[in-house]
Amino acid sequence: MELFDESIIAMRRLLGWRLQDVVYIPTNTQTHNSLFQNFTHHHRQIHRQMRFADYELYDYFLKRFQEKVNSFGGKFFEEVRVFRSIRKQVESYCRNGTSTWLDIEATEWNERFRVDHNTCFLLEVPEAEFVDYVKYQQLVRIR
């Protein structure tokens, strides 16, 4: 998805979250190119005319997002690269890892943290099951 990791890092910075709070494992992804590979320039122009308001809204918020990213300064994209590297390590461990845990070393943007199989479960569980899990955990806390 376009600028997804950049959006995650911007959100992390704005909300003051830790990098480990925003690590994810991609699921149900399809590249932009595979969706529109048969679209000619003419098809894209027709689509843009038919969905004019959608494009205007998209262009407006893309510009606002780019302004916000620029305000973060030069190291923003370095942080995105580090985040992608860590995300790929976590994904590889969760999908193929046989060791008990994976230690992620500290960087300029995160403290050292550990990923275990329970973390992988939480990253990979489908949304509806995750909501049920969180509700159950909250119920246990208040009892």
Coordinates of C-alpha atoms in Angstrom, one line a residue:
M1 CA 0.0 0.0 0.0
E2 CA 1.3 3.4 -0.9
L3 CA 3.3 5.1 1.8
F4 CA 1.9 2.7 4.5
D5 CA 5.2 2.4 6.4
E6 CA 5.7 6.1 6.2
S7 CA 2.2 6.6 7.7
I8 CA 3.0 4.1 10.5
I9 CA 6.1 6.0 11.4
A10 CA 4.4 9.4 11.3
M11 CA 1.6 8.0 13.5
R12 CA 4.3 6.6 15.9
R13 CA 6.0 9.9 16.2
L14 CA 2.8 12.0 16.6
L15 CA 1.4 9.6 19.3
G16 CA 4.7 9.0 21.0
W17 CA 4.5 5.3 20.6
R18 CA 7.4 2.9 20.7
L19 CA 8.5 1.2 17.5
Q20 CA 7.6 -2.2 18.9
D21 CA 4.0 -0.9 19.3
V22 CA 3.6 -0.4 15.5
V23 CA 5.4 -3.4 14.1
Y24 CA 3.1 -5.5 11.9
I25 CA 3.1 -8.5 9.7
P26 CA 1.6 -7.8 6.2
T27 CA -1.5 -9.9 5.4
N28 CA -3.9 -9.8 2.5
T29 CA -1.6 -7.5 0.4
Q30 CA -1.6 -6.9 -3.3
T31 CA 0.7 -4.6 -5.1
H32 CA -0.6 -1.5 -6.8
N33 CA 1.0 -2.7 -10.0
S34 CA -0.8 -6.0 -10.1
L35 CA -4.2 -4.3 -9.7
F36 CA -3.7 -1.8 -12.5
Q37 CA -1.1 -3.5 -14.8
N38 CA -3.5 -3.6 -17.7
F39 CA -4.7 0.0 -17.4
T40 CA -3.5 2.2 -20.2
H41 CA -2.9 5.9 -19.9
H42 CA -6.3 6.4 -21.5
H43 CA -8.0 4.1 -19.0
R44 CA -6.4 6.1 -16.1
Q45 CA -7.6 9.4 -17.6
I46 CA -11.1 8.1 -17.9
H47 CA -11.0 6.8 -14.3
R48 CA -9.7 10.1 -13.0
Q49 CA -12.6 11.9 -14.8
M50 CA -15.2 9.6 -13.4
R51 CA -13.8 9.8 -9.9
F52 CA -12.8 13.5 -9.9
A53 CA -13.9 14.2 -6.3
D54 CA -12.0 11.1 -5.0
Y55 CA -8.8 12.2 -6.7
E56 CA -9.2 15.8 -5.4
L57 CA -9.6 14.5 -1.9
Y58 CA -6.7 12.0 -2.3
D59 CA -4.4 14.7 -3.8
Y60 CA -5.3 17.1 -1.0
F61 CA -4.5 14.7 1.8
L62 CA -1.4 13.4 0.1
K63 CA -0.1 16.9 0.0
R64 CA -0.9 17.4 3.6
F65 CA 0.8 14.1 4.5
Q66 CA 4.0 15.1 2.5
E67 CA 4.1 18.4 4.3
K68 CA 3.9 16.7 7.7
V69 CA 6.6 14.2 6.7
N70 CA 8.8 17.1 5.6
S71 CA 8.3 18.8 8.9
F72 CA 9.8 15.7 10.7
G73 CA 13.2 16.4 9.2
G74 CA 15.9 14.5 7.4
K75 CA 16.1 11.4 9.5
F76 CA 12.4 10.4 9.0
F77 CA 13.2 8.2 5.9
E78 CA 16.2 6.7 7.7
E79 CA 13.8 5.7 10.5
V80 CA 11.4 4.2 7.9
R81 CA 14.2 2.1 6.5
V82 CA 15.2 0.8 10.0
F83 CA 11.5 0.1 10.7
R84 CA 11.1 -1.9 7.4
S85 CA 14.2 -3.9 8.3
I86 CA 12.9 -4.7 11.8
R87 CA 9.5 -5.5 10.4
K88 CA 11.0 -8.0 8.0
Q89 CA 13.1 -9.6 10.8
V90 CA 9.9 -10.0 12.9
E91 CA 7.9 -11.3 9.9
S92 CA 10.7 -13.9 9.1
Y93 CA 10.9 -15.0 12.7
C94 CA 7.1 -15.3 13.1
R95 CA 6.7 -17.3 9.9
N96 CA 9.9 -19.4 10.0
G97 CA 11.5 -19.0 13.4
T98 CA 12.3 -22.0 15.6
S99 CA 14.1 -20.3 18.4
T100 CA 12.4 -19.3 21.5
W101 CA 12.6 -15.5 20.8
L102 CA 14.0 -12.9 18.6
D103 CA 15.9 -10.0 20.1
I104 CA 15.6 -6.7 18.2
E105 CA 18.6 -4.5 19.0
A106 CA 18.3 -0.9 20.1
T107 CA 18.5 1.8 17.4
E108 CA 18.2 5.6 17.5
W109 CA 14.4 5.1 17.4
N110 CA 13.8 2.2 19.6
E111 CA 14.9 0.4 22.7
R112 CA 16.0 -3.2 22.6
F113 CA 12.9 -5.5 22.6
R114 CA 12.1 -9.1 22.3
V115 CA 9.6 -10.9 20.1
D116 CA 8.4 -14.3 21.1
H117 CA 5.8 -16.8 19.8
N118 CA 3.0 -15.1 21.8
T119 CA 3.9 -11.8 20.1
C120 CA 3.7 -13.6 16.7
F121 CA 0.3 -14.9 17.6
L122 CA -1.0 -11.4 18.3
L123 CA 0.5 -10.1 15.1
E124 CA -1.0 -12.9 12.9
V125 CA -4.4 -13.5 14.5
P126 CA -7.3 -12.4 12.3
E127 CA -9.0 -9.1 13.4
A128 CA -12.2 -10.6 14.8
E129 CA -10.3 -13.2 16.9
F130 CA -8.0 -10.4 18.1
V131 CA -10.9 -8.3 19.2
D132 CA -12.4 -11.3 21.1
Y133 CA -9.0 -11.9 22.7
V134 CA -8.6 -8.3 23.9
K135 CA -12.2 -8.3 25.3
Y136 CA -11.4 -11.5 27.2
Q137 CA -8.2 -10.0 28.6
Q138 CA -10.0 -6.9 29.7
L139 CA -12.7 -9.0 31.4
V140 CA -10.1 -11.0 33.3
R141 CA -8.5 -7.7 34.5
I142 CA -11.8 -6.3 35.9
R143 CA -12.7 -9.5 37.8

